[in-house]
Tab-separated table of C-alpha atoms in Angstrom:
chain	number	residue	atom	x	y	z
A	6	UNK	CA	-10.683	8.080	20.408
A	7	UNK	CA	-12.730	10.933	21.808
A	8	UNK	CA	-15.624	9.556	19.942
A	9	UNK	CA	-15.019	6.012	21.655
A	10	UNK	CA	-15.039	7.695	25.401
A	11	UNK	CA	-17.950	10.251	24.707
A	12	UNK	CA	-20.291	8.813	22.362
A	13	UNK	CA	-22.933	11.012	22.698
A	14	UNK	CA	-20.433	14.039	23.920
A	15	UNK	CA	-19.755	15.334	27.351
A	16	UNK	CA	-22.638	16.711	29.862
A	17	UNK	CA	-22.841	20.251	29.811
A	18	UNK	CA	-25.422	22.435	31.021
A	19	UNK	CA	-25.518	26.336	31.100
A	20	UNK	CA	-28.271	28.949	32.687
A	21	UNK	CA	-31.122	28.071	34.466
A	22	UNK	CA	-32.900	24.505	34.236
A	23	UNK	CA	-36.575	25.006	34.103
A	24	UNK	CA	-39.406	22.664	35.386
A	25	UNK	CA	-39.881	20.908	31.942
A	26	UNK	CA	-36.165	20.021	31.915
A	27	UNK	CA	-36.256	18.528	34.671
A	28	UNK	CA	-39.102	16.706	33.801
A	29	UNK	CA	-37.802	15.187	31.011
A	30	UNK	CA	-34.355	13.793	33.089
A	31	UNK	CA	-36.256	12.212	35.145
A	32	UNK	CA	-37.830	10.460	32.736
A	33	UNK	CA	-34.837	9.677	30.958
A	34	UNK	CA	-33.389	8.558	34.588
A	35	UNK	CA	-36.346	6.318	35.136
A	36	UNK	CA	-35.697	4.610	31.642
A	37	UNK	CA	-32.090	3.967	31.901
A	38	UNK	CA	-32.402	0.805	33.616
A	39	UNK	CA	-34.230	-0.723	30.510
A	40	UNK	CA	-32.297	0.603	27.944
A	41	UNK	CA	-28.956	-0.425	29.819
A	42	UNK	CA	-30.754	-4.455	29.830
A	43	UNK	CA	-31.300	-3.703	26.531
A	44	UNK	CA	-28.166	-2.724	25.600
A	45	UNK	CA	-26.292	-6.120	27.356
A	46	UNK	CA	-29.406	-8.376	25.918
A	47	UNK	CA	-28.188	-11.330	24.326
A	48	UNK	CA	-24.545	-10.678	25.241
A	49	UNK	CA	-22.335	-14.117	25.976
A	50	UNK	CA	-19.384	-13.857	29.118
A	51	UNK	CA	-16.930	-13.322	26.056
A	52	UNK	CA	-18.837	-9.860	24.570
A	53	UNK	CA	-19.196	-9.029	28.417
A	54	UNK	CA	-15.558	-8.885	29.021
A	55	UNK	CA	-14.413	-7.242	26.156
A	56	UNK	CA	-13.258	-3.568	26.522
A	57	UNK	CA	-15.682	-0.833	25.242
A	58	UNK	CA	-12.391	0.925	23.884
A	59	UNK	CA	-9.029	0.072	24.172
A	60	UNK	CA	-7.455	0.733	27.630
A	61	UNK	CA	-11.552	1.386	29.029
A	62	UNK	CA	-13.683	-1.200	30.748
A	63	UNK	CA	-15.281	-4.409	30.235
A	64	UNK	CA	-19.054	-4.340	28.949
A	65	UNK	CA	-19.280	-5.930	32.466
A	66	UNK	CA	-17.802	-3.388	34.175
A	67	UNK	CA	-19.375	-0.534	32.772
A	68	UNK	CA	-22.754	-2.408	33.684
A	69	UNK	CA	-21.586	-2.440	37.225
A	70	UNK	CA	-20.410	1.157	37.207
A	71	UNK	CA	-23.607	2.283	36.499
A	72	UNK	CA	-25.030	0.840	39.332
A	73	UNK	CA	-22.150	1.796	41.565
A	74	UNK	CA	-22.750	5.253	40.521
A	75	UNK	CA	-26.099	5.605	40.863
A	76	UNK	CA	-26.141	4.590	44.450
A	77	UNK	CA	-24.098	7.048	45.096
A	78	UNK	CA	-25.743	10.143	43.609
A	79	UNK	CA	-29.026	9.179	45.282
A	80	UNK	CA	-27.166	9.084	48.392
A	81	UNK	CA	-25.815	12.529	47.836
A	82	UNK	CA	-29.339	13.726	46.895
A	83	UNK	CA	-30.739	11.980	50.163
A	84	UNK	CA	-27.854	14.055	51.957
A	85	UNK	CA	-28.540	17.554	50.111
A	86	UNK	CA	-31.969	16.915	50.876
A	87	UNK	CA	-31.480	16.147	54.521
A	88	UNK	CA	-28.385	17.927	55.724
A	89	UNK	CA	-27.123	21.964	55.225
A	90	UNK	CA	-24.489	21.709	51.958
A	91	UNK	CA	-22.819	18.178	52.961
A	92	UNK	CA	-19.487	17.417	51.647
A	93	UNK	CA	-19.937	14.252	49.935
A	94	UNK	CA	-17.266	11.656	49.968
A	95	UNK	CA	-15.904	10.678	46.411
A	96	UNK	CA	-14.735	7.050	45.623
A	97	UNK	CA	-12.160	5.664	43.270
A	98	UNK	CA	-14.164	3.992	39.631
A	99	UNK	CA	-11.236	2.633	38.566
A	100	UNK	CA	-10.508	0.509	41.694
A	101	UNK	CA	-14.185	-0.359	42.267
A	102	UNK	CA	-14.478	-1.693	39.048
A	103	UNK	CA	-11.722	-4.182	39.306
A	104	UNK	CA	-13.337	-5.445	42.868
A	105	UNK	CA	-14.758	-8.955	42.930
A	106	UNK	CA	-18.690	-7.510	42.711
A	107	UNK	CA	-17.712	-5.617	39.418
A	108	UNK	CA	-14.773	-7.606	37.469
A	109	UNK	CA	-16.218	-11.089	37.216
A	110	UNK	CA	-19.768	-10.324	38.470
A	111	UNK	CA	-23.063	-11.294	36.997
A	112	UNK	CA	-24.629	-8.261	35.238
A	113	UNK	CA	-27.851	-9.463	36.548
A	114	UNK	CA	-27.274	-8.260	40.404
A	115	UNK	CA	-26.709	-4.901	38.886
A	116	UNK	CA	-29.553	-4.659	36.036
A	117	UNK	CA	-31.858	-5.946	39.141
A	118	UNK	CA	-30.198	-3.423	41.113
A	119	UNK	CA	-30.198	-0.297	39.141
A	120	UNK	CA	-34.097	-1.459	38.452
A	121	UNK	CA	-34.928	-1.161	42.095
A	122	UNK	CA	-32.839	1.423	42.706
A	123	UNK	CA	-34.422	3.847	39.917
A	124	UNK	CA	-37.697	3.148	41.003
A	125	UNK	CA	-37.039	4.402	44.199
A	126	UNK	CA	-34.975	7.279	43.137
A	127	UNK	CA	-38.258	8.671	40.855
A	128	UNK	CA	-40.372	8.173	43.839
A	129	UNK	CA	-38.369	10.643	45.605
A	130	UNK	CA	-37.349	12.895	42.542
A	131	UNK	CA	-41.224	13.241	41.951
A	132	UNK	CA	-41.807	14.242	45.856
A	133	UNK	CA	-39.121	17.724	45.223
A	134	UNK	CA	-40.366	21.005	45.514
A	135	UNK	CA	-39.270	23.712	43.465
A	136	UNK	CA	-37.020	24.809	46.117
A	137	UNK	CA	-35.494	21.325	46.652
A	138	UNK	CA	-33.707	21.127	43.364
A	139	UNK	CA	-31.351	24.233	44.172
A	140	UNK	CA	-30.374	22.262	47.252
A	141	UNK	CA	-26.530	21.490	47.467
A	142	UNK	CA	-23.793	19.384	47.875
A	143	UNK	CA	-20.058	20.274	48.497
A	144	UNK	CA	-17.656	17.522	45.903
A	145	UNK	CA	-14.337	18.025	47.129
A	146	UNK	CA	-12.666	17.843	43.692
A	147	UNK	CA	-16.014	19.834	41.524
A	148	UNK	CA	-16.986	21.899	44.188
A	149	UNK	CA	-20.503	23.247	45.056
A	150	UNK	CA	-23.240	21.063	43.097
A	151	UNK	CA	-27.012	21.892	42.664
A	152	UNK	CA	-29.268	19.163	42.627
A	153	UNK	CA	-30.772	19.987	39.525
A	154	UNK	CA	-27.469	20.107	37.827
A	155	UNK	CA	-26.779	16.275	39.569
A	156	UNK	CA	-30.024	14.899	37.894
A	157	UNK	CA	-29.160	16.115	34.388
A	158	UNK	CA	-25.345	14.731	34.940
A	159	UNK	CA	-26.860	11.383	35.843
A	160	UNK	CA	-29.551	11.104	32.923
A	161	UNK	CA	-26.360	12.001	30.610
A	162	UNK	CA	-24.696	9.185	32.590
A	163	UNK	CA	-27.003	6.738	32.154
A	164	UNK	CA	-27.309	7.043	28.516
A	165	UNK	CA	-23.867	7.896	28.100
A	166	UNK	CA	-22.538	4.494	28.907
A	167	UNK	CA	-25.274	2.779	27.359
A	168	UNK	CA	-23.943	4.146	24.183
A	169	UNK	CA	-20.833	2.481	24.949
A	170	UNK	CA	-22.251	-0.914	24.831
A	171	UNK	CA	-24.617	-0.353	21.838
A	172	UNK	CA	-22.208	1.792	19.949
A	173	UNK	CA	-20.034	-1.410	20.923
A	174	UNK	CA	-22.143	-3.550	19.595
A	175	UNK	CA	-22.666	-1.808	15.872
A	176	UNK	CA	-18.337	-1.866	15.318
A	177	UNK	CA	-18.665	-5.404	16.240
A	178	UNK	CA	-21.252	-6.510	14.539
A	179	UNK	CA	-23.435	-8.017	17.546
C-alpha cells in the first residue's frame, strides 16, 4: 500500500542545497505541467474518476490538487519573499478536493492552469538571489520552512502525483 501512496518515495532532503540543485527543481517544476497532461492524455470521464488507490482520490482529483497546491506554495513564496517570516495559512486537501471545481471538474481548467501558473512561478524562481532562497515561512503544523527546501518539496510533488496516474495507468493496462 505504501508503494500505491508514495510511488516514487517520500521527499526528503538533508544538509545544504547548493545552486545546481536548485537548478535542476526548477526545471523539474517548470516541466511538471507537461508531464501531468501527459500523464491524463487520452483518459475517458470513467479512467478520470477512478481512485489512484483504494480509499485515495480520483485521477480527477489528484489533477486538481496539483493545481490547488501549487497556487498555494507560490503564494507562500510571494509572502516569504515580501513579508519578515509570515505564518502561512494551511487549507484542508481532503475537503477541497471534494468541492464542485475539483470532484466533477474538467481537468482542462487545471492543466491550463497549472501551465500558466508554472510559467509564472519560473519567471520569478529565476529572478532569486542567493540570499532569497533561505527566506522563510512559518507552517503552523511543520514549522519554520526555507524556501529552498519548499521548491524541492514541490518538484517532488509534482512528479510525485504524476506517478500516481501513470503508475495507474501500467496496473490497468491504459
Amino acid at each position: 500500500m505504501e508503494a500505491l501512496r508514495y510511488p516514487i518515495g517520500q521527499f526528503a532532503w538533508v544538509g545544504d542545497i547548493s545552486r545546481e540543485q536548485r537548478a535542476r527543481w526548477i526545471e523539474e517544476l517548470e516541466e511538471a505541467p507537461a508531464l501531468l497532461r501527459s500523464a491524463v492524455s487520452g483518459l475517458d470521464n470513467s479512467q478520470l474518476d477512478t481512485p489512484y488507490r483504494p480509499q485515495g482520490w480520483t485521477v480527477r482529483q489528484v489533477v486538481h490538487h496539483v493545481a490547488d497546491s501549487h497556487m498555494n506554495s507560490l503564494i507562500r513564496f510571494k509572502l516569504a519573499l515580501t513579508e519578515e517570516q509570515p505564518t502561512i495559512k494551511p487549507y484542508d486537501e481532503a475537503r477541497w478536493a471534494e468541492l464542485a471545481d475539483s470532484r466533477p471538474a474538467d481537468i482542462e481548467l487545471s492543466l491550463a492552469l497549472l501551465e500558466q501558473l508554472h510559467a509564472r512561478w519560473g519567471l520569478l524562481l529565476h529572478s532569486l538571489q542567493e540570499s532569497d532562497w533561505e527566506r522563510t515561512f512559518v507552517h503552523p503544523a511543520s514549522g519554520i520552512i526555507r524556501l529552498d527546501v519548499n521548491l524541492g518539496t514541490y518538484a517532488w510533488h509534482g512528479k510525485h502525483h504524476t506517478a500516481h496516474i501513470t503508475s495507474l495507468r501500467q496496473r490497468m493496462g491504459w
